[in-house]
Structures are given as C-alpha cells and as structure tokens.
Short mmCIF file of C-alpha atoms in Angstrom, two decimals:
data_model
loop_
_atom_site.label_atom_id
_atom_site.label_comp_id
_atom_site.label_asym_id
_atom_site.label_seq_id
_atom_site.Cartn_x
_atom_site.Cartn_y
_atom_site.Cartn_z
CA UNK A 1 0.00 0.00 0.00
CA UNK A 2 1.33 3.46 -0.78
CA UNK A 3 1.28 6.57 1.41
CA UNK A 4 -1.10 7.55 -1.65
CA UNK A 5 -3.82 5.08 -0.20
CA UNK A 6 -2.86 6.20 3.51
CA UNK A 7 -6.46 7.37 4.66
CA UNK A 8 -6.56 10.99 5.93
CA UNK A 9 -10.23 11.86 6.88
CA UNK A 10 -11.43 15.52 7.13
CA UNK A 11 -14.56 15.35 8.93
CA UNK A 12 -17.20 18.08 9.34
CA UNK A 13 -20.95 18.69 10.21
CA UNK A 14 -23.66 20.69 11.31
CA UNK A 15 -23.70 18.56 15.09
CA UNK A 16 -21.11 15.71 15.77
CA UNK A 17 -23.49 13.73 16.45
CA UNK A 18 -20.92 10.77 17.09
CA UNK A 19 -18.45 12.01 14.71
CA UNK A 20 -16.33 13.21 17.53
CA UNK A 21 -15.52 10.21 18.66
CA UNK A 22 -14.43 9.38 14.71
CA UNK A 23 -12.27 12.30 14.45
CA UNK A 24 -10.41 11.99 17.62
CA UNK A 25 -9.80 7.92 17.28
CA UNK A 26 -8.59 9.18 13.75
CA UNK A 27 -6.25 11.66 15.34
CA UNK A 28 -4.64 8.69 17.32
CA UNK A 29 -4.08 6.73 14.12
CA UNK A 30 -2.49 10.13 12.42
CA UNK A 31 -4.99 9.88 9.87
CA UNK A 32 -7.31 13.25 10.68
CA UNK A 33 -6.65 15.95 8.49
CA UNK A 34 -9.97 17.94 9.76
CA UNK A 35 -12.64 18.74 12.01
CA UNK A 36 -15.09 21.01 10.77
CA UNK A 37 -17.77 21.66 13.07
CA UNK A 38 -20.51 24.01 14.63
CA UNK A 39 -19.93 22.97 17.83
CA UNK A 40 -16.52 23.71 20.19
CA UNK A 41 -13.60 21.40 19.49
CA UNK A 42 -13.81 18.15 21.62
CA UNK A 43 -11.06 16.85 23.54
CA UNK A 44 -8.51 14.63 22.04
CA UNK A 45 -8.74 16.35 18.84
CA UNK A 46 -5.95 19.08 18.02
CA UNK A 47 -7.03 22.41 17.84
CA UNK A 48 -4.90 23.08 14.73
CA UNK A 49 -7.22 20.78 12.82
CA UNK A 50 -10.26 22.07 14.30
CA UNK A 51 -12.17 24.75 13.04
CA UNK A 52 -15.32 26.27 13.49
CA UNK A 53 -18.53 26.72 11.42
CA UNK A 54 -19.48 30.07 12.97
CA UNK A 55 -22.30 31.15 10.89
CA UNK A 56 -24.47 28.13 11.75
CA UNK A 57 -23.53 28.04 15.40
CA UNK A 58 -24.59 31.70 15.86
CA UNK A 59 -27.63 31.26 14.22
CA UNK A 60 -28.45 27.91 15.99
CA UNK A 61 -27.06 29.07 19.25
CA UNK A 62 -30.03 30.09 21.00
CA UNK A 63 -31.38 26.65 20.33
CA UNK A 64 -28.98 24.38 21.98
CA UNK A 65 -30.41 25.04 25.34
CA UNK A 66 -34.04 24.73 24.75
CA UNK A 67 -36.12 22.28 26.59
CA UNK A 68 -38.04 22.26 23.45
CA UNK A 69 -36.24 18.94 21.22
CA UNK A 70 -38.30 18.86 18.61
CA UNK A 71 -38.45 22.69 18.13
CA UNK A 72 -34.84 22.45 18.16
CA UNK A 73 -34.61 19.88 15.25
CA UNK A 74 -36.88 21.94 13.04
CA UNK A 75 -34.40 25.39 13.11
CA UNK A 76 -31.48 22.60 12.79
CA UNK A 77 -32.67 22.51 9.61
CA UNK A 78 -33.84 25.93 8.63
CA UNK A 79 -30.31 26.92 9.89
CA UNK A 80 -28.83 24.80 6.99
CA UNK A 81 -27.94 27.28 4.69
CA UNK A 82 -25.66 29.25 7.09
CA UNK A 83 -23.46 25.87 6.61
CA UNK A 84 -23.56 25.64 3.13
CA UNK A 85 -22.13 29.53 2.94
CA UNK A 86 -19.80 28.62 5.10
CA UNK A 87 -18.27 25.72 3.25
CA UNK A 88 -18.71 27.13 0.03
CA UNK A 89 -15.76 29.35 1.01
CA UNK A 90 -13.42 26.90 2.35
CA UNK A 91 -10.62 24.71 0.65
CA UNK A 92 -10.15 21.29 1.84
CA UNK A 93 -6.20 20.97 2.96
CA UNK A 94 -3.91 19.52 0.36
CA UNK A 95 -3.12 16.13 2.44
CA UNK A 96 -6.52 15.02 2.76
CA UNK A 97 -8.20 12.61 0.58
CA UNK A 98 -10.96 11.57 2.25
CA UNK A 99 -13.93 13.36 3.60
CA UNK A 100 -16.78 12.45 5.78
CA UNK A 101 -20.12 13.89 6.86
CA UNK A 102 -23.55 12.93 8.56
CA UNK A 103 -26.59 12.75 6.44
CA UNK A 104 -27.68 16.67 5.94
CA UNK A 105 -24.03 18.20 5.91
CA UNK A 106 -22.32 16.40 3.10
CA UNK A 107 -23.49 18.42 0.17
CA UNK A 108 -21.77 21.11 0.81
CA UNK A 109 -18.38 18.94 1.53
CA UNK A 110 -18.72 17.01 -1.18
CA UNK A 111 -18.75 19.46 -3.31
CA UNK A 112 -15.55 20.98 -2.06
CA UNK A 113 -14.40 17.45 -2.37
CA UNK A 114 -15.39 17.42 -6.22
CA UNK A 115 -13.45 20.65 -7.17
CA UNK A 116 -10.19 18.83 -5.99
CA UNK A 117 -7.59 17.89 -8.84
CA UNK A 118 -7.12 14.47 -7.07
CA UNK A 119 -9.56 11.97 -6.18
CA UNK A 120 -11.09 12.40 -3.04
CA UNK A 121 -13.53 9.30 -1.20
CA UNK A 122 -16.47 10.70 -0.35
CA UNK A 123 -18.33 9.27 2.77
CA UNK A 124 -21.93 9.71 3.67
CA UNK A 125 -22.27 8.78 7.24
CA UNK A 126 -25.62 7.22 7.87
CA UNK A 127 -26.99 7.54 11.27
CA UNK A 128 -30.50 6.47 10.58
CA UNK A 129 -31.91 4.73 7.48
CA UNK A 130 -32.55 5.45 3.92
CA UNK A 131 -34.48 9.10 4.45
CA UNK A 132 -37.60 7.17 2.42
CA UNK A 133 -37.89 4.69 4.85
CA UNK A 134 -37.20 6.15 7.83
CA UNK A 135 -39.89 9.02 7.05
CA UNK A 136 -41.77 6.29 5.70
CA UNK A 137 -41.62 3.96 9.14
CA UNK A 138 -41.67 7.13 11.36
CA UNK A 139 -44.67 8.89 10.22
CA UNK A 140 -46.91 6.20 10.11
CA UNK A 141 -46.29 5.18 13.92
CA UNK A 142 -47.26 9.09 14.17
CA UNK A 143 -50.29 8.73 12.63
CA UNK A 144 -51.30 5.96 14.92
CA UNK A 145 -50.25 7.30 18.18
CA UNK A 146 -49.89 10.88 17.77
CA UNK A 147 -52.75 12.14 14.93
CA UNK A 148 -51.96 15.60 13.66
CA UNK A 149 -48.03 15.16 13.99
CA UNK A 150 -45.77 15.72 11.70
CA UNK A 151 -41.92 14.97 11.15
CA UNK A 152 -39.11 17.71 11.87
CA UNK A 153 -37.54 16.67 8.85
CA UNK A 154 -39.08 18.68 5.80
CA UNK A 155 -39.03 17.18 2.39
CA UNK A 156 -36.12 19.74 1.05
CA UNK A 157 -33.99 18.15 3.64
CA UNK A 158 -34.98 14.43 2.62
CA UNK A 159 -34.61 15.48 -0.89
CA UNK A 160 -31.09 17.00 -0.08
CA UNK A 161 -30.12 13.43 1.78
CA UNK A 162 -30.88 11.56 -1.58
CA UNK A 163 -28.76 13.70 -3.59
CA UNK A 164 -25.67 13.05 -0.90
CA UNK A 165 -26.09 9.49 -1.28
CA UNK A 166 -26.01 9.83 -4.76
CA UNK A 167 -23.19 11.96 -4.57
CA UNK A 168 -20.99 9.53 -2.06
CA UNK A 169 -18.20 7.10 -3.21
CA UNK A 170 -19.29 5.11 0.03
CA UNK A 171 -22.43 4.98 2.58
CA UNK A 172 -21.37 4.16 5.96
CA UNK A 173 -24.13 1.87 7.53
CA UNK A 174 -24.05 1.60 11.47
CA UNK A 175 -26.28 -1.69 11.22
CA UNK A 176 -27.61 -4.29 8.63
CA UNK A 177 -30.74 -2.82 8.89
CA UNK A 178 -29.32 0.64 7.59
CA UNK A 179 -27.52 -1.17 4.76
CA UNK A 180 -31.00 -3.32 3.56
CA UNK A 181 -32.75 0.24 3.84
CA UNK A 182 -30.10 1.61 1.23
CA UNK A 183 -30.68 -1.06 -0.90
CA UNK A 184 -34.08 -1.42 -1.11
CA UNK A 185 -34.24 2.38 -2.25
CA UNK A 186 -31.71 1.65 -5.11
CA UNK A 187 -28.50 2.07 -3.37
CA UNK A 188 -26.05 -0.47 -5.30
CA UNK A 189 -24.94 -3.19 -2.52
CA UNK A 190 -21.04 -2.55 -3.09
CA UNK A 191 -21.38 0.94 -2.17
CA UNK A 192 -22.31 0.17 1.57
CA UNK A 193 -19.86 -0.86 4.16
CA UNK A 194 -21.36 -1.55 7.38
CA UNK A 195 -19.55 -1.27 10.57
CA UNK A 196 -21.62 -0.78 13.64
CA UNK A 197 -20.54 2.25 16.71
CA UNK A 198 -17.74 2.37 18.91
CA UNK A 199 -18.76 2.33 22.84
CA UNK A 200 -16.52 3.34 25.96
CA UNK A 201 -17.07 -0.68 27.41
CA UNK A 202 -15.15 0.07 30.16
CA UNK A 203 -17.52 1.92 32.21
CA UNK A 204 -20.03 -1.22 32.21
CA UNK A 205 -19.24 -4.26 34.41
CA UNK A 206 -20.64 -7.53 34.07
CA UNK A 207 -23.86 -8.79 35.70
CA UNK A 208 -22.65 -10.75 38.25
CA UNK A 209 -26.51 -12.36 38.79
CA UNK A 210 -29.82 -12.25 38.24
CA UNK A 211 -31.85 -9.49 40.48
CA UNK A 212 -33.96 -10.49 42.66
CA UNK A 213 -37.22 -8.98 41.58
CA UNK A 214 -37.25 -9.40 37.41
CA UNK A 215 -36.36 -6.00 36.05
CA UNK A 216 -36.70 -5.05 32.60
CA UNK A 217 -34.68 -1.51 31.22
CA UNK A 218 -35.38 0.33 27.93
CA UNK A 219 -32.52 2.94 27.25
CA UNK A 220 -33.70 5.76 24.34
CA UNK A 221 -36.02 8.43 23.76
CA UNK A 222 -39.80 8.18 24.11
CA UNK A 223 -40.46 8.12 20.71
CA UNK A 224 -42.62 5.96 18.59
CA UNK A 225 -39.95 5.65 16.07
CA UNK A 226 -38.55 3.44 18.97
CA UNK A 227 -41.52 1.97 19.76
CA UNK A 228 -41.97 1.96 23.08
CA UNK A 229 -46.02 2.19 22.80
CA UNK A 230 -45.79 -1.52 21.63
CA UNK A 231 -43.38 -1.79 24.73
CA UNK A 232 -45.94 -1.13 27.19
CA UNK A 233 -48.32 -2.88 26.05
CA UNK A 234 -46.29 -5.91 26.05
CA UNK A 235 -45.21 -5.46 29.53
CA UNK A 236 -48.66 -4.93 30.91
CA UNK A 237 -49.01 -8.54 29.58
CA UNK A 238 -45.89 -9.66 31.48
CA UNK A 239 -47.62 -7.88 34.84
CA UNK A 240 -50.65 -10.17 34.27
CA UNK A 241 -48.33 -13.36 35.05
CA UNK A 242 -45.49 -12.13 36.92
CA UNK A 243 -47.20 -8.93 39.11
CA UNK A 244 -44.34 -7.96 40.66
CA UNK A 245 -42.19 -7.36 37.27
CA UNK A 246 -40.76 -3.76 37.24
CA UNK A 247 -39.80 -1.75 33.64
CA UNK A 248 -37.18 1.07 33.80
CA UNK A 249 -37.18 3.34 30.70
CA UNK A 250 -34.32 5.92 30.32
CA UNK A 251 -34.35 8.60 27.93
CA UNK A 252 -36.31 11.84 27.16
CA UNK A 253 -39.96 12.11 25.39
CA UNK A 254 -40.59 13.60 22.23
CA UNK A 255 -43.53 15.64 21.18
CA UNK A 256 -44.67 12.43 19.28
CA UNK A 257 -45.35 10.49 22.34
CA UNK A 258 -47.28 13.17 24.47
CA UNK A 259 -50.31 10.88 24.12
CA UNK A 260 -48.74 7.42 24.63
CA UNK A 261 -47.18 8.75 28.01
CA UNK A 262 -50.01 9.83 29.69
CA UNK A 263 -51.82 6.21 29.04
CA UNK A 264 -48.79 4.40 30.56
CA UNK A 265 -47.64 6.37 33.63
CA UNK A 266 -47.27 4.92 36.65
CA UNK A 267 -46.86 1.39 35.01
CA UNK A 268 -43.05 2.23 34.66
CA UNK A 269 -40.61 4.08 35.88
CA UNK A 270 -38.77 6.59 34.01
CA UNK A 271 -36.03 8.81 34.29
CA UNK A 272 -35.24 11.31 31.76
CA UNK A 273 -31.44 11.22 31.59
CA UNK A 274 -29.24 9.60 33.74
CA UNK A 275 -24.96 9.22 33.83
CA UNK A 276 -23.35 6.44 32.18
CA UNK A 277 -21.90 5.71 35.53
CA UNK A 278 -25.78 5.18 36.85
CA UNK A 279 -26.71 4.00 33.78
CA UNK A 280 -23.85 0.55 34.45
CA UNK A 281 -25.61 0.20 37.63
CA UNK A 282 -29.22 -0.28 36.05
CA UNK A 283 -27.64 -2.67 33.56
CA UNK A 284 -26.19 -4.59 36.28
CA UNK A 285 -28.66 -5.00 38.42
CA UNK A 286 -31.56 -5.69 35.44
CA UNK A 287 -33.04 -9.07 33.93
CA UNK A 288 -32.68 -8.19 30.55
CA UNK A 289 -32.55 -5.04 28.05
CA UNK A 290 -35.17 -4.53 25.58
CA UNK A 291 -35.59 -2.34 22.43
CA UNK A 292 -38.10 -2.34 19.93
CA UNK A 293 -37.13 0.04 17.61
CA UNK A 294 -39.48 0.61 14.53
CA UNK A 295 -36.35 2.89 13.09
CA UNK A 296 -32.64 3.16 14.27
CA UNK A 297 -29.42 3.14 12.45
CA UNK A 298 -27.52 1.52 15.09
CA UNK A 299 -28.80 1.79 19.00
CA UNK A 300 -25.10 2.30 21.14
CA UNK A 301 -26.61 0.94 24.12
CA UNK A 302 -27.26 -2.39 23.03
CA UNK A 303 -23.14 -2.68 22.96
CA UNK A 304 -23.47 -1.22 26.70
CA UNK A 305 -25.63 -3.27 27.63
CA UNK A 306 -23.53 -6.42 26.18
CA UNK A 307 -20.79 -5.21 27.60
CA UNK A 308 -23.15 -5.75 31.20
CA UNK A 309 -23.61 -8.80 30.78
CA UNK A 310 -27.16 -8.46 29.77
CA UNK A 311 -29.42 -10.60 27.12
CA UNK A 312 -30.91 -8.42 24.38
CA UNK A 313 -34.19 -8.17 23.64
CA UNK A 314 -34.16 -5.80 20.61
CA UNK A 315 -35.88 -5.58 16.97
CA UNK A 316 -33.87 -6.34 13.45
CA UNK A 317 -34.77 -2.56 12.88
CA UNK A 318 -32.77 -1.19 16.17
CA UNK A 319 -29.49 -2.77 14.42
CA UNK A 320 -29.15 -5.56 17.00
CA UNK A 321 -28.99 -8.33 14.14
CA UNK A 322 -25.61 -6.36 13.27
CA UNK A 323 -24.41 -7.70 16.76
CA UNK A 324 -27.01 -9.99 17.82
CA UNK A 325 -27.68 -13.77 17.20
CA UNK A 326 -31.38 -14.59 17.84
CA UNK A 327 -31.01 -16.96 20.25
CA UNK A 328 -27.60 -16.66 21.24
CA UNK A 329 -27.11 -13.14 22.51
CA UNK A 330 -30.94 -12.32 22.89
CA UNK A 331 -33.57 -12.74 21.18
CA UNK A 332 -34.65 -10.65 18.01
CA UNK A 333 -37.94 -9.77 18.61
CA UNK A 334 -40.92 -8.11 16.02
CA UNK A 335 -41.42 -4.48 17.52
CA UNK A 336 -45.39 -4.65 16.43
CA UNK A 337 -45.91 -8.11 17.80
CA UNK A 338 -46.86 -7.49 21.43
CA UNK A 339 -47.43 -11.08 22.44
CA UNK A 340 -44.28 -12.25 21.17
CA UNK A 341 -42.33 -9.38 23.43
CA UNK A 342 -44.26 -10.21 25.92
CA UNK A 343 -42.83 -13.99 25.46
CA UNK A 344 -39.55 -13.40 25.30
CA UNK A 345 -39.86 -10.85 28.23
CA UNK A 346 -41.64 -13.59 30.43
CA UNK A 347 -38.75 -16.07 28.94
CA UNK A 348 -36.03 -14.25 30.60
CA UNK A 349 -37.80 -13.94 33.86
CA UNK A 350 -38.48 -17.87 33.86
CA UNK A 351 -35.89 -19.74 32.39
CA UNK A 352 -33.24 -18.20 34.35
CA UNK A 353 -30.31 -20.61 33.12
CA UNK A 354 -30.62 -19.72 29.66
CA UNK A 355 -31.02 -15.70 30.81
CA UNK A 356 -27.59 -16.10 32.06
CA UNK A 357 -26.41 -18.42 29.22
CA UNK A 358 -27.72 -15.65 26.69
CA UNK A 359 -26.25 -13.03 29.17
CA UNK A 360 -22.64 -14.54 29.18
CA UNK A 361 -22.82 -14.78 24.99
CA UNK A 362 -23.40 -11.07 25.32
CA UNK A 363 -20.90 -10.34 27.11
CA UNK A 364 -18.44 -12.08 25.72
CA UNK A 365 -19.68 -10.20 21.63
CA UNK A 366 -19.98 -7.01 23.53
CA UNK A 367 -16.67 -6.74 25.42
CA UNK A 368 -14.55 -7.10 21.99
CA UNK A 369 -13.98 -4.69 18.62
CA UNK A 370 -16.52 -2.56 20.10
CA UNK A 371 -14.53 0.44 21.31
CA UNK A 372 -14.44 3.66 19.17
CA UNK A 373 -10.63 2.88 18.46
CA UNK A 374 -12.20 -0.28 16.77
CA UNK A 375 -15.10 1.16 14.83
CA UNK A 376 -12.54 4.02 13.16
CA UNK A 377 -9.78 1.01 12.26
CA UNK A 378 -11.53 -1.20 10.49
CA UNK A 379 -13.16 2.58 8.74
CA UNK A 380 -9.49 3.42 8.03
CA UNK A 381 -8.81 -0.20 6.43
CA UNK A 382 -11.89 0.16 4.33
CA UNK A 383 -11.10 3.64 3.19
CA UNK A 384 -7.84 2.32 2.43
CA UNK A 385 -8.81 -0.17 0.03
CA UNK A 386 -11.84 1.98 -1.44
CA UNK A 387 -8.81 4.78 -2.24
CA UNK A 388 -6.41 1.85 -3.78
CA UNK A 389 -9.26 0.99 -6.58
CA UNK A 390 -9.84 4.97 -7.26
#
C-alpha cells in the first residue's frame, strides 16, 4: 500500500453527532486531516485541525439550550444554509483525501471534495436509514399514536439526503438494517460498508446475577420511532403473570409520544437522563434489556448493555442483528408483535439458566472490537482499500 492510499479523513458537520468520537480515534491513528464543526472542538482532537462553522452556530445558538427537542430539530434545519455559505468558502487541505459527513451536511463537503484535482472518497455517514424509509416507518407510527403530527424533517432536507447518497463514493451503515434500507431504495450493494458504533465498554461491568425482583430496562427516547407504545403494552401482559415485574425506561420524550405517556404512567418508571456511571448500575442489576425500535441506524446501548452482561431483547430494525444472534445473545424480537415481546420478556424472567447463558454470549460479543478505536480502524482499512481501486 502506498502513502497515496494512507487514509486521511477531514470530517465536518452541522452537530457531531458521534463524529467526535471518529475524528479523535482518527487523530490517534495520524490519519485526521480535519474537524469542521458548529460545535466547540472536543477533547482529544488538536485544535490546529479544528475549526469552526461560525455562521451556523450563531444562528443555531439560541437553540442548543431549549427544553423544546423537537423545536430544536426543526431550526437545525432551517439553519442549513448558514453551513452551506460557510463551506462554500473553504478549501479542503492539500493532504486530505478523504472526507466524511452525517446525512444533511455532506453536500456542501462534497462538493468541495469534487473541485479537488485528485480523487477524493467521499463518505456519507448514515446515522439512521434510507431518508424514504425512515420518514416512511416514522410517520406512520405518528399517525397511529400521535394524529396531527408531523416529522421535523421537511421534504427539502430528505430530498437534499438523496442527492448526498447519490453523490458519495461510500455509505457508511451503522447496522444491517441501515444497509437493507439503502438497498431497497436503489442504493447499489457494493457501495455500503457496514460497521456498527464504537462504545466506551469500560464503564459497564458484568452482571454478576440475576436481580432479585425481574427488572426489565429500555434505554432511548420516548419516541414511537422506537416503539416503546408496543413496549408497554407488552409489559402490561408480562404484569398479568409475573405482578411484581418492574420496567425502567431511560431517555427523554418527544412531542410524538405526548399521548402514549399519559396512558402508561405509573406502570413504569422513568427517568429522563441519567450518567453512564448510573446508567452501568441499572444494567447490572436488570433481567434483561429490551428495544423495539421501529427505526434506528444503530442503537449504542445495546453494545453497553452487552458489555453488562445483559441478554438483548431488541428488533432487526434497532441494528441488534448487526451484533445480535437470535437466540444466542438475545432474542430478536418483532417491535409490532406485542405477544411475542411479551414472550420473550416472560422467557427471561423464567428460564433463568438460559437468561444467564444468553447473558454470558453477550458479554463475551460485547466486550470485543466494540470500542471507538475499533469502529474508526476497520473505517481506516476500508477507506484504504476503497482509495487503492480509485
């Protein structure tokens, strides 16, 4: 391999999303050539490689803070153009020739990339599905459980996602589930690579044993993209046989489930945010983790909660297959079926041996190439390759 094919990623976006945790592994390897962000340089990545996109964050700056998520969303977008000014009037350094982006913010790059005089990979990063799909999945849950709601995601931005993947050398799929959604919208096969997130696995300690009253936990935003209205209803079916079952859901609500939530409180117990270091605790001391996601690219805290020690109950469409063997690690459960959740819920509560069995496979999956230094190498060895055949 030449120094030619060496990768050396400039990264940028609107929000890091997780892209920070890309840019600084990236650093470590001596393969960043850029960070170009709206938000302030993370640590671990070099501040003379860092710059900032300071028309979009002073236009989205009084946003950040709201308590208002969704409202928050909606101006990300409106914001947009202030990024592609921006961009327009930078020049990528000479040394870089790759560049990467999450869905919304590669246009811009790309085009940059495109004006070069050598080639340049360009990488959509995909945290979510095919924008046809997930709109698609998304908005009817909405009009089931939350009539009159519509997605923060207009169709200029959905139609701007299509032309980046059209525009990309390679789409970067956290999960099988994000690759099949490419696909089945006309994304040729060979243009995916699919490598699921990083995750810091050394906060979370393995469960040690089973709790003594069975405890379910849900980690994720109340959202019926993530399906937690089917959730419910499958656990009120576990309370029927086991009464004293208990369901711990972690994350904060959405506009879209302001109906679902006030049906369902006081049958669980929810806390809107917690630390990771409280969050290892509730793994540890839970029965099992479920997540039936309707529409995810890749769900990070089904790695945390292998790396517990925990069995996964989780849907094809949260990425778990990516990580997941149904009946091995967990079991891959159908987020619309509620009697089959239920099932596998009441499974893990009473056959105890294989709970453990399933809980040991998951730790032993979740506790390797799962760190963010793994996720970026095996992007650097792909990139490597991709640049070789340019």
């Amino acid at each position: 391999m030449t120094s030619n094919h060496n990768p050396c990623i400039l990264t940028a976006g609107m929000n890091p999303w997780y892209i920070n945790h890309t840019a600084r592994e990236a650093q470590k390897f001596g393969c960043l050539g850029g960070y170009w962000m709206g938000s302030a340089c993370p640590d671990g990545v070099s501040r003379d490689l860092y710059k900032r996109i300071w028309p979009y964050h002073l236009a989205q700056k009084a946003f950040y803070h709201l308590p208002f998520v969704d409202f928050e969303e909606r101006m990300r977008w409106h914001n947009l153009p202030f990024y592609d000014i921006w961009m327009a009037q930078q020049a990528l350094p000479e040394e870089v020739n790759v560049v990467q982006a999450p869905m919304g913010s590669c246009e811009a790059l790309f085009k940059l990339a495109l004006k070069s005089k050598k080639p340049i990979l360009k990488v959509f990063d995909a945290p979510n599905s095919h924008p046809t799909s997930q709109f698609g999945y998304w908005q009817r849950e909405c009009d089931l459980y939350a009539p009159g709601y519509y997605l923060p995601v207009p169709q200029w931005v959905r139609s701007r996602i299509n032309r980046e993947i059209e525009m990309a050398d390679v789409v970067l799929c956290p999960s099988f589930f994000v690759r099949d959604t490419m696909i089945q919208n006309g994304v040729p096969p060979e243009k995916c690579f699919v490598s699921h997130f990083g995750v810091n696995t050394e906060i979370f300690k393995k469960r040690e044993s089973l709790p003594e009253k069975p405890r379910f936990i849900s980690v994720g935003s109340l959202t019926v993209r993530k399906g937690q209205q089917y959730l419910f209803r499958a656990f009120q079916k576990v309370k029927e046989v086991i009464p004293e079952a208990e369901l711990i859901c972690v994350g904060g609500q959405r506009p879209d489930f302001v109906y679902e939530i006030e049906k369902w409180k006081g049958t669980f117990t929810h806390y809107d945010g917690v630390s990771h270091t409280v969050l290892a605790k509730m793994l540890s001391d839970s029965t099992a983790f479920v997540l039936p996601s309707l529409e995810e690219g890749f769900a990070r805290v089904l790695s945390e909660a292998m790396a517990a020690g925990l069995p996964i109950l989780a849907s094809y469409e949260s990425g778990a297959t990516t990580v997941v063997r149904d009946g091995v690690e967990g079991i891959i459960i159908q987020p619309r079926n509620i009697q089959g959740m239920a099932d596998a819920m009441l499974k893990m509560v009473l056959q105890p041996e294989e709970n453990m069995a399933m809980g040991e496979a998951a730790y032993l999956a979740g506790a390797k190439s799962n760190t963010w230094a793994d996720y970026t190498k095996r992007l650097l060895d792909e990139y490597a390759c991709r640049l070789a055949e340019m």
